[in-house]
Tab-separated table of C-alpha atoms in Angstrom:
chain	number	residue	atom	x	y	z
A	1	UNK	CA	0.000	0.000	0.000
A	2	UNK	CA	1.576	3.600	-0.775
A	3	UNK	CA	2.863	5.784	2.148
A	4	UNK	CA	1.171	9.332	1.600
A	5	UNK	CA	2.971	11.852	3.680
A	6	UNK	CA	1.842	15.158	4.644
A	7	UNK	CA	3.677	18.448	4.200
A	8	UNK	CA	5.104	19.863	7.456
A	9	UNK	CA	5.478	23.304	5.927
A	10	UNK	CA	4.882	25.684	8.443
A	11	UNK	CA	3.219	28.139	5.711
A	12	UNK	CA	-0.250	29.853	7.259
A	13	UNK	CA	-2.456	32.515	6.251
A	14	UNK	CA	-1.429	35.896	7.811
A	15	UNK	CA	-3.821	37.040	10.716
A	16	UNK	CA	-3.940	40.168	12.193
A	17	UNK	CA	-3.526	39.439	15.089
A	18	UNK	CA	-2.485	35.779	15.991
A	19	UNK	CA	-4.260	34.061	19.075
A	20	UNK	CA	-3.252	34.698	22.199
A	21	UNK	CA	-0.900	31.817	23.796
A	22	UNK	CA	-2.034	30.582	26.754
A	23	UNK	CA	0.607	29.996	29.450
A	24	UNK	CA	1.335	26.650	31.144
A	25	UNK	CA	2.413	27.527	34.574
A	26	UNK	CA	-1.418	29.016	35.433
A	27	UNK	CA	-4.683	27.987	34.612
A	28	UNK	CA	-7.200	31.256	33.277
A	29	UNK	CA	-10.184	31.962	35.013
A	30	UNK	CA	-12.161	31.425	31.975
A	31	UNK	CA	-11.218	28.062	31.082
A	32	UNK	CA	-11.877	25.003	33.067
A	33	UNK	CA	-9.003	22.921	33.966
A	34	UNK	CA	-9.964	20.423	30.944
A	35	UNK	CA	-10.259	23.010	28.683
A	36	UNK	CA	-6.891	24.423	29.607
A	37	UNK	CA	-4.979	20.960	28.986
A	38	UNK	CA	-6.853	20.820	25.740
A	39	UNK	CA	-5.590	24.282	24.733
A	40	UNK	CA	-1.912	23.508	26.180
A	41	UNK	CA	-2.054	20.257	23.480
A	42	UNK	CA	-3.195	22.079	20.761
A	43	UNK	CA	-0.275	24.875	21.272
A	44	UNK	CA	2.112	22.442	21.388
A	45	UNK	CA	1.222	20.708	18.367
A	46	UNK	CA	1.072	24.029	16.341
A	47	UNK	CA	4.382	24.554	17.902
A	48	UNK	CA	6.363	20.919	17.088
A	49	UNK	CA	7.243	19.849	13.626
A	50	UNK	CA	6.194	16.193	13.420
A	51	UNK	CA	6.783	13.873	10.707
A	52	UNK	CA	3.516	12.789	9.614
A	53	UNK	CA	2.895	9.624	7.325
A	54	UNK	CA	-0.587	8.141	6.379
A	55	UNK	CA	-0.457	4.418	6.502
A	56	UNK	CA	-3.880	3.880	5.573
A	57	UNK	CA	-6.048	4.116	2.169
A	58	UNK	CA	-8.023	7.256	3.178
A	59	UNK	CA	-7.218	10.498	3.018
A	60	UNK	CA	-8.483	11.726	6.131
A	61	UNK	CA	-10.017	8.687	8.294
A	62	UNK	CA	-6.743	7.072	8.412
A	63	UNK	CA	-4.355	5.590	10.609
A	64	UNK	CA	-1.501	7.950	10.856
A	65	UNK	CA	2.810	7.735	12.295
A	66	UNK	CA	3.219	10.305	14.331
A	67	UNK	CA	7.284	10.781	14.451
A	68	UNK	CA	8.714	13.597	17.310
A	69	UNK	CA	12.283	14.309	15.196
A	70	UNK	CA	14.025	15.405	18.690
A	71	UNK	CA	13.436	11.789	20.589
A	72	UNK	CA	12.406	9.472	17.361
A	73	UNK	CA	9.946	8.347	19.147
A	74	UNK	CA	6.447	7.725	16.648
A	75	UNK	CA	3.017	6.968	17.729
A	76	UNK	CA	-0.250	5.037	16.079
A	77	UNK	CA	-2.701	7.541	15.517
A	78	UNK	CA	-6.333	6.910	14.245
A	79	UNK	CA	-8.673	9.977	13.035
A	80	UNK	CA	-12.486	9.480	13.231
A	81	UNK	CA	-13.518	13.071	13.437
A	82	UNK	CA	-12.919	16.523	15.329
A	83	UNK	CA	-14.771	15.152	18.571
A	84	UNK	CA	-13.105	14.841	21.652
A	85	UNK	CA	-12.908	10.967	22.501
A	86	UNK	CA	-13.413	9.847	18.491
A	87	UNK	CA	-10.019	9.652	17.557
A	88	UNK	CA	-6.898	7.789	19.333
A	89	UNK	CA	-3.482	7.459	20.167
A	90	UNK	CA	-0.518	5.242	21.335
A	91	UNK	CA	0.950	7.733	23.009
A	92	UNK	CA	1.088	7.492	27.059
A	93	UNK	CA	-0.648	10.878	27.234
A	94	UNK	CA	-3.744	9.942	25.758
A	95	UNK	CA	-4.020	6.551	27.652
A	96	UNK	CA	-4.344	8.535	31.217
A	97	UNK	CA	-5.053	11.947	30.098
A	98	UNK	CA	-8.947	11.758	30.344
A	99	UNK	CA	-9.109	14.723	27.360
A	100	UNK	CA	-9.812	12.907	24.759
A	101	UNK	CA	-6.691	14.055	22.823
A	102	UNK	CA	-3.264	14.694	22.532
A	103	UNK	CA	-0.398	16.473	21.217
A	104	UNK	CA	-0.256	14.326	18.512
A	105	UNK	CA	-3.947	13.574	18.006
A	106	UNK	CA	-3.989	17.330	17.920
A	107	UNK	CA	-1.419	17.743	14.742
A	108	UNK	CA	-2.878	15.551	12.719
A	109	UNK	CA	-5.803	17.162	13.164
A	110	UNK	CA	-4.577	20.339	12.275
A	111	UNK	CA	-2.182	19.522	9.619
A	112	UNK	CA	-5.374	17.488	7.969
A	113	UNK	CA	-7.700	21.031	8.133
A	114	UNK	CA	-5.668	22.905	5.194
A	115	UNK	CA	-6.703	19.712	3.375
A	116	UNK	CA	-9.670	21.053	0.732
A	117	UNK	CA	-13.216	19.865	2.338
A	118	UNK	CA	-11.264	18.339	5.330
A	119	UNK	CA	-13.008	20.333	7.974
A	120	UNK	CA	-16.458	19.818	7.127
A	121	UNK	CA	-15.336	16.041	6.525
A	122	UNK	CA	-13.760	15.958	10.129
A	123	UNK	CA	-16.768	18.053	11.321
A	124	UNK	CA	-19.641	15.192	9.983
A	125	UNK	CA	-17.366	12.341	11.529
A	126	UNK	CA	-16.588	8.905	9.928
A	127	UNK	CA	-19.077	7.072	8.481
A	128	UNK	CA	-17.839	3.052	7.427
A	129	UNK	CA	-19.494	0.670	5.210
A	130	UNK	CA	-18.986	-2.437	8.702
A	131	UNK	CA	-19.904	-1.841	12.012
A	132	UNK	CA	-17.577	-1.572	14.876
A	133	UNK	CA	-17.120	-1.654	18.863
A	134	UNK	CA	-14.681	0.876	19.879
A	135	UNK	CA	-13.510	2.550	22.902
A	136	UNK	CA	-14.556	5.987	23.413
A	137	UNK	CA	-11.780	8.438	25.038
A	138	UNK	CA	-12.437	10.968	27.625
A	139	UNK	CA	-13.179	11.937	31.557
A	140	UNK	CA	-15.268	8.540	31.697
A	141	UNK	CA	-14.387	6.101	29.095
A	142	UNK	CA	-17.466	4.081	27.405
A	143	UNK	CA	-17.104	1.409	24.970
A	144	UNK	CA	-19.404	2.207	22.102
A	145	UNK	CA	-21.014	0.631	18.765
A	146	UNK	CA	-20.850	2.234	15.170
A	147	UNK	CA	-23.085	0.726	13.320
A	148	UNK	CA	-22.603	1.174	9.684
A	149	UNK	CA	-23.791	2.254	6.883
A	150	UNK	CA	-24.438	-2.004	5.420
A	151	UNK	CA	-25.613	-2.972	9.251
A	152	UNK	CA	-28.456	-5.594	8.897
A	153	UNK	CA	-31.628	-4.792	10.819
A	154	UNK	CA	-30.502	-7.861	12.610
A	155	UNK	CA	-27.584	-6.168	13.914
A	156	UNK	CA	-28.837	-2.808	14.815
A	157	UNK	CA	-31.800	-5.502	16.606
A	158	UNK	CA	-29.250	-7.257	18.286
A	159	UNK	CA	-27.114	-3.956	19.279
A	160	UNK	CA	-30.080	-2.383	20.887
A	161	UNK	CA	-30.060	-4.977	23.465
A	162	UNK	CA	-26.483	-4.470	24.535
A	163	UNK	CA	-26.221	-0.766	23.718
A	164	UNK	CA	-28.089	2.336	24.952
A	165	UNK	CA	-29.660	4.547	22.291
A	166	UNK	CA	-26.469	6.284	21.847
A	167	UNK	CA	-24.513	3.269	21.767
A	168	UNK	CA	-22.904	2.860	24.818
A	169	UNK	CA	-22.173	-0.582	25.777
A	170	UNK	CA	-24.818	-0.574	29.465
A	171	UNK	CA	-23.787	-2.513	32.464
A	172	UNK	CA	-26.187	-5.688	31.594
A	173	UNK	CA	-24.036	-5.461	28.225
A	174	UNK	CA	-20.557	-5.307	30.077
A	175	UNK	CA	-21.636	-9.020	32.020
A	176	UNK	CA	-23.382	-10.518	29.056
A	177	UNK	CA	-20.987	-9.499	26.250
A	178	UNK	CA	-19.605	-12.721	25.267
A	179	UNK	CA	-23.162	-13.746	24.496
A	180	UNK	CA	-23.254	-10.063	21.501
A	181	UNK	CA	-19.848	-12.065	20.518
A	182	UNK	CA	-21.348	-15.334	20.019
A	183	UNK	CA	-24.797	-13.746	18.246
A	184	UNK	CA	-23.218	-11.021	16.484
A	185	UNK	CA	-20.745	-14.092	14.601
A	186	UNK	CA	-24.237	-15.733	13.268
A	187	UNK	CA	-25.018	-12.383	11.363
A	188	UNK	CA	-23.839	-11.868	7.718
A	189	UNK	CA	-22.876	-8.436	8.583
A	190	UNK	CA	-18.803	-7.473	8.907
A	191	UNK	CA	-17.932	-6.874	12.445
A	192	UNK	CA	-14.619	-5.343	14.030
A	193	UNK	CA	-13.716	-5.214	17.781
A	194	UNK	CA	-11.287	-2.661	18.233
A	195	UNK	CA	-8.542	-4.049	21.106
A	196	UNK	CA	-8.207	-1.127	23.750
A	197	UNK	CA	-12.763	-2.035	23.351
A	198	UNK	CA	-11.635	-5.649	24.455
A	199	UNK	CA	-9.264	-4.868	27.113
A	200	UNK	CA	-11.632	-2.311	28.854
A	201	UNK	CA	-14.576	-4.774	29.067
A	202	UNK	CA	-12.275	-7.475	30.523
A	203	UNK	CA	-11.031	-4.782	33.053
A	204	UNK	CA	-14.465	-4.009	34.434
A	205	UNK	CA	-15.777	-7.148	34.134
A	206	UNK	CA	-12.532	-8.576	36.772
A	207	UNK	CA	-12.828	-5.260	38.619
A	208	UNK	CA	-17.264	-6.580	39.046
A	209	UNK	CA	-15.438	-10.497	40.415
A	210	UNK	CA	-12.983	-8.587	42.828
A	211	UNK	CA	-15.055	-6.408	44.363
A	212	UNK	CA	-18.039	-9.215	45.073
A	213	UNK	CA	-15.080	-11.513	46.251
A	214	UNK	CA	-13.985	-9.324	48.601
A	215	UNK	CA	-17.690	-8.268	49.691
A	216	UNK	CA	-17.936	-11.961	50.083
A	217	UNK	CA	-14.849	-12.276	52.442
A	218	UNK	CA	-15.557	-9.013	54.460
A	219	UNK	CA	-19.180	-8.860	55.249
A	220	UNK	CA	-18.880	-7.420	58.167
A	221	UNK	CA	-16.169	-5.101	56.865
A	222	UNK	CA	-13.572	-3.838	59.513
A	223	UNK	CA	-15.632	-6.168	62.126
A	224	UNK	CA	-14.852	-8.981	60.216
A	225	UNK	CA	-13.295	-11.944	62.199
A	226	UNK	CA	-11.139	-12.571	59.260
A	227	UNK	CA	-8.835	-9.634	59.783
A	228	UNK	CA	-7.433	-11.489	62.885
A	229	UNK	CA	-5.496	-14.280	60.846
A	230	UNK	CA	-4.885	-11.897	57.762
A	231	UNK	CA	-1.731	-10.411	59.030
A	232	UNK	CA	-0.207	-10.446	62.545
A	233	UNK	CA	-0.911	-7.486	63.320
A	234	UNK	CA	-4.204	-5.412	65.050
A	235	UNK	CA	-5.168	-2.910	62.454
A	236	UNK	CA	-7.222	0.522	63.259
A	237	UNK	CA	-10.943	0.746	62.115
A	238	UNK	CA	-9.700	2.659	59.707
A	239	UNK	CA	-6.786	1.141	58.358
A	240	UNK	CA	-9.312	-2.076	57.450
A	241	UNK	CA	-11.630	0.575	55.927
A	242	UNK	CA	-8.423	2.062	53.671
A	243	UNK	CA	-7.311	-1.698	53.150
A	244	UNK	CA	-10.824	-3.002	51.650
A	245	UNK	CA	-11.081	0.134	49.889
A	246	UNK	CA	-7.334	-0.020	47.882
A	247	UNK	CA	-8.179	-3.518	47.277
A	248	UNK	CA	-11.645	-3.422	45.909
A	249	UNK	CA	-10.838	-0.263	43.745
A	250	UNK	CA	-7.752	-1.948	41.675
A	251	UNK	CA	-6.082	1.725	41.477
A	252	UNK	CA	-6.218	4.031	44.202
A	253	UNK	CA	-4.086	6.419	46.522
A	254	UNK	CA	-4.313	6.202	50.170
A	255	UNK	CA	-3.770	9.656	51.220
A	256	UNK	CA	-3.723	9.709	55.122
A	257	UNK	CA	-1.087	11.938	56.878
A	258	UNK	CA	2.035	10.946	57.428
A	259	UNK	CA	2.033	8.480	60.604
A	260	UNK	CA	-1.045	6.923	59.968
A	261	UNK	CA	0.088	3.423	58.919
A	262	UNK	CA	-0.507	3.963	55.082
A	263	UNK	CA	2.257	0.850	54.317
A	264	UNK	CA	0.415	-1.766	56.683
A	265	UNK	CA	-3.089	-0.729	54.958
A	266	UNK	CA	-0.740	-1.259	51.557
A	267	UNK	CA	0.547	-5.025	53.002
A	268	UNK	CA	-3.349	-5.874	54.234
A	269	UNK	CA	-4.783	-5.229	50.777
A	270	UNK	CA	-2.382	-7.096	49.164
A	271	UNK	CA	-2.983	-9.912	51.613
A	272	UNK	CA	-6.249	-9.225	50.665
A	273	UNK	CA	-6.164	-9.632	47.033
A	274	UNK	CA	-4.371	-12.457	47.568
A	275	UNK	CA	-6.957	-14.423	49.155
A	276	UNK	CA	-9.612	-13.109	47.095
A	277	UNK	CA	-8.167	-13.181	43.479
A	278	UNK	CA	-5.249	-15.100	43.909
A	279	UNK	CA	-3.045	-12.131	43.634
A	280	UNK	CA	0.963	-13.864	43.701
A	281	UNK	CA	3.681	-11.303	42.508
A	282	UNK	CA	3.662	-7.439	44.273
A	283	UNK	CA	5.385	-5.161	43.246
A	284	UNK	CA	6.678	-1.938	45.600
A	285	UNK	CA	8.579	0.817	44.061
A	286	UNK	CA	9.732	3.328	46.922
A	287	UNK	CA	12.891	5.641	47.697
A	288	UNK	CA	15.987	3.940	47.858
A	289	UNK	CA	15.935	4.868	51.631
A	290	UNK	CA	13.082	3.199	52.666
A	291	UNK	CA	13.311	-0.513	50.830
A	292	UNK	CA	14.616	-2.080	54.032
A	293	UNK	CA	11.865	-0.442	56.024
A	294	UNK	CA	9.403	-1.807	53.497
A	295	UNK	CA	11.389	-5.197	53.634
A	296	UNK	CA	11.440	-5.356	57.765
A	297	UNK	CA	7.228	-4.502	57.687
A	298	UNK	CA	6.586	-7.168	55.489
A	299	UNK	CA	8.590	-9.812	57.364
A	300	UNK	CA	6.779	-8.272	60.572
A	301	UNK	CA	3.523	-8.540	59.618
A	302	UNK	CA	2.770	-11.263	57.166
A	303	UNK	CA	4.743	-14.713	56.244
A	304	UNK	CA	5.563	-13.666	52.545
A	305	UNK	CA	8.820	-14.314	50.779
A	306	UNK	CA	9.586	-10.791	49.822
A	307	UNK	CA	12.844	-9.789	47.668
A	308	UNK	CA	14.826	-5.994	47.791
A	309	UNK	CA	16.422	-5.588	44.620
A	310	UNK	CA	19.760	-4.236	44.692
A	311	UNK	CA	23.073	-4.633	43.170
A	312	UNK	CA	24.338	-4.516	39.814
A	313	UNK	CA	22.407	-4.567	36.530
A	314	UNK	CA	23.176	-8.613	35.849
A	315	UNK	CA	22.355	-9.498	39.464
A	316	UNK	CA	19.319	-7.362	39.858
A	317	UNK	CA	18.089	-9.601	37.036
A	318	UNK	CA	18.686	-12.502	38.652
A	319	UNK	CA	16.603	-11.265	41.655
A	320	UNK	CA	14.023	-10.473	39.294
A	321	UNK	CA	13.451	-13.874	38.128
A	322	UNK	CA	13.186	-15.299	42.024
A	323	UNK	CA	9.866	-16.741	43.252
A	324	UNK	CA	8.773	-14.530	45.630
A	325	UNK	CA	5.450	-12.636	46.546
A	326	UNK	CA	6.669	-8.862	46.982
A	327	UNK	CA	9.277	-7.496	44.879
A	328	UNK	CA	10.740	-4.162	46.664
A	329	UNK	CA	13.042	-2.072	44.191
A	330	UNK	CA	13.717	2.071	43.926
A	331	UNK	CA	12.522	4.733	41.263
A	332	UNK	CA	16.013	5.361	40.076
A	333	UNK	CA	16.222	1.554	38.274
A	334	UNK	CA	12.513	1.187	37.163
A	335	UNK	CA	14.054	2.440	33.190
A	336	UNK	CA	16.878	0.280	33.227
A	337	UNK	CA	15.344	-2.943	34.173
A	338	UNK	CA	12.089	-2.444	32.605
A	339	UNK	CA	12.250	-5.068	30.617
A	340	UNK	CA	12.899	-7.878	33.529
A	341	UNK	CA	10.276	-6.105	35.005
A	342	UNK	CA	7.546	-6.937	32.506
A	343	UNK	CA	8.831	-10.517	31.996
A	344	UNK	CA	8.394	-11.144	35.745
A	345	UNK	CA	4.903	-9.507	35.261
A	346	UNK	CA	3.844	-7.752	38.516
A	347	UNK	CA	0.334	-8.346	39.362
């Protein structure tokens, strides 16, 4: 398939008086905080000269390289439409951003608006012949259906069943979505599943099993008898509370003061998800400083192998590939052993 590339001259029409730059270092009072980022993104794509290719047949609703010339680093982007949320990229930005966009979703965008027609095309949005299940970008993500333009009344029958009436994917259709797999393969009509859609249902679908498991386990909550054989150790009302909530949640930050046993409530929901999902490999990244203080809490308070990593580069691999249930290493070698790290595949 031919690469079509798109000009990176920097040629404009000439304004009278060019928009004002908004600064970085303080929000204004008349945008929101979201609306700030956005604008931030947008300067700094107007501002960076990135190799653009289009690796896909279209000349707008196309997958797109995104190359940055200073690090050589290039990114996957795919352009739906102007929307916020529509469009997507690889970049790490967009994946935890909650905007909806990026830098680089951003330059594409613009470069693709001195295009003839482009902006009313990006404007209307992307329109395909199959259907698809994508995941929609933004503050709260929402897996969503296109149905297009060939979709069978069968389909669109069978889609209102798992989708609302703006096709988003509703909690009955998160639980039951293997069964739209298995009914959706019996139509005639061409189907894709976009990955990051995939990966997002499986997500909330585990989160929905861990936090029943653990509802199951704790009924009682922090009067539960179980907390007095889950670590040796008599934890504070609170502390259970903080536990239960870090390990139902999946991702949070426990943000008591300092003093307030934050590591212990870290240990107890590991313990926790341990018993409950079968959790087996922990990972703790902490200061340099404190890994032997993490190391001499675990060994207080629970009966888990734990390893510090330390050392040089061959033998911190080595301790890498140990079987052990919490891993403690520092900040400072997180980029170098990266890649031992994601073979030993921290839970």
């Amino acid at each position: 398939m031919p690469v079509q590339t798109i000009s990176v001259s920097r040629k404009v029409k000439r304004q009278s008086k060019p928009p004002k730059r908004v600064s970085h270092l303080k929000k204004p009072e008349a945008l929101s905080l979201d609306e700030w980022q956005i604008v931030l993104r947008r300067q700094i794509a107007a501002d960076q000269r990135f190799r653009i290719k289009n690796r896909g047949p279209h000349r707008i609703f196309s997958t797109f390289e995104v190359t940055n010339p200073q690090t050589s680093k290039t990114y996957r982007v795919v352009i739906r439409g102007e929307a916020l949320g529509v469009n997507y990229c690889s970049c790490p930005d967009f994946a935890v951003n909650t905007l909806g966009t990026c830098k680089h979703v951003e330059s594409v965008l613009q470069r693709l608006r001195r295009k003839p027609g482009a902006t009313e095309a990006l404007r209307a949005g992307w329109r395909s012949a199959h259907s698809s299940v994508t995941l929609r970008y933004g503050l709260q993500r929402r897996v969503v259906v296109s149905l297009g333009s060939q979709a069978t009344p069968a389909l669109r029958q069978l889609a209102a069943e798992f989708f609302d009436a703006n096709g988003v994917l509703t909690p009955r259709g998160f639980s039951q979505f293997d069964d739209f797999i298995t009914r959706a393969k019996r139509l005639s009509d061409e189907l894709h599943y976009h990955p990051d859609a995939i990966a997002f249902i499986a997500n909330v679908r585990d989160a929905e099993v861990r936090r029943a498991r653990i509802t199951r386990m704790f009924q009682q909550r922090s009067h539960d008898a179980r907390w007095h054989s889950l670590l040796d150790a008599t934890l504070y009302p609170y502390q259970k509370e903080g536990a239960l909530f870090a390990a139902s949640a999946g991702r949070c930050l426990i943000a008591d003061d300092m003093g307030l046993g934050k590591t212990i409530q870290a240990i107890a929901a590991s313990e926790i998800l341990a018993h409950a999902v079968g959790v087996e490999k922990v990972l703790i990244l902490c200061p340099a400083s404190l890994k032997h203080q993490w190391q001499r809490e675990i060994e207080k308070f629970t009966t888990r192998p734990v390893q510090v990593i330390q050392g040089p580069g061959t033998q911190r691999q080595r301790q890498y590939a140990a079987k052990t249930f919490f891993t403690i290493a520092n900040y400072e070698v997180v980029h170098r052993d990266l890649a031992a790290i994601t073979a030993w595949a921290p839970e």
